[in-house]
Amino acid sequence: MPKITMIEVQKKNKERFNLYLDGAFEMGIDMDTLVHFNLKKGDVLTAEDMMHIQKYEHYRLGVHYAVQYLSYRKRTEQE
């Protein structure tokens, strides 16, 4: 089972983090995902844990893009 070896802040987006498992980059995650799953260095993750983290991260990104899309301008019902 993979172990979290490092969590670092991304260089361009300070609200996202890089997650490293067994010394190799695994994925970028949002601050909310990090807090929601209480991830910290040394945690051991199962395949099921990784699946839940990825699903939650995809959900968070979807919400982020939806809010970003709606914030540009008013939309019609058809859009």
XYZ file of C-alpha atoms in Angstrom:
79
model
C 0.000 0.000 0.000
C 1.376 3.413 -0.935
C 2.486 5.842 1.736
C 2.301 9.650 1.517
C 5.920 10.806 1.447
C 5.409 14.502 0.747
C 2.706 17.149 0.348
C 3.842 20.451 -1.156
C 2.134 23.658 -2.248
C 1.951 24.093 -6.022
C 4.098 26.895 -7.419
C 1.464 28.634 -9.563
C -1.671 28.007 -7.486
C -1.083 28.339 -3.743
C -4.505 26.818 -2.934
C -3.587 23.454 -4.486
C -1.119 20.831 -3.316
C 1.019 18.144 -4.955
C 0.595 14.710 -3.376
C 3.552 12.306 -3.531
C 3.172 8.594 -2.832
C 6.303 6.525 -2.236
C 8.447 9.402 -3.520
C 6.624 9.773 -6.858
C 4.125 12.465 -7.844
C 0.583 11.071 -7.735
C -1.807 14.001 -8.252
C -2.625 17.610 -7.510
C -5.365 18.161 -4.938
C -7.389 21.109 -3.687
C -7.009 22.450 -0.143
C -10.577 21.306 0.633
C -9.709 17.739 -0.411
C -6.612 17.784 1.788
C -8.646 18.908 4.815
C -11.682 16.706 4.063
C -9.583 13.519 4.091
C -7.172 14.782 6.801
C -4.187 13.814 4.648
C -0.716 14.143 6.151
C 2.797 12.882 5.558
C 3.191 9.257 6.622
C -0.420 8.207 6.000
C -0.844 4.865 4.238
C -3.560 4.861 1.569
C -5.453 1.882 0.221
C -6.706 1.657 -3.356
C -10.195 2.413 -2.033
C -8.924 5.559 -0.262
C -7.317 6.747 -3.503
C -10.561 6.135 -5.398
C -12.517 8.230 -2.852
C -9.926 11.026 -2.987
C -10.000 11.107 -6.799
C -13.808 11.136 -6.909
C -13.975 13.959 -4.370
C -11.310 15.915 -6.259
C -13.231 15.535 -9.542
C -16.395 16.731 -7.777
C -14.558 19.788 -6.375
C -13.095 20.643 -9.791
C -16.547 20.355 -11.376
C -18.021 22.754 -8.832
C -15.101 25.148 -9.343
C -15.517 25.184 -13.136
C -19.299 25.594 -12.870
C -18.941 28.619 -10.591
C -16.232 30.043 -12.843
C -18.452 29.578 -15.929
C -21.426 31.262 -14.270
C -19.361 34.168 -12.981
C -18.348 35.447 -16.449
C -21.742 36.851 -17.394
C -25.441 36.257 -17.007
C -26.668 33.157 -18.807
C -29.968 32.481 -20.521
C -32.048 29.444 -19.638
C -31.045 27.892 -22.955
C -27.319 28.164 -22.117
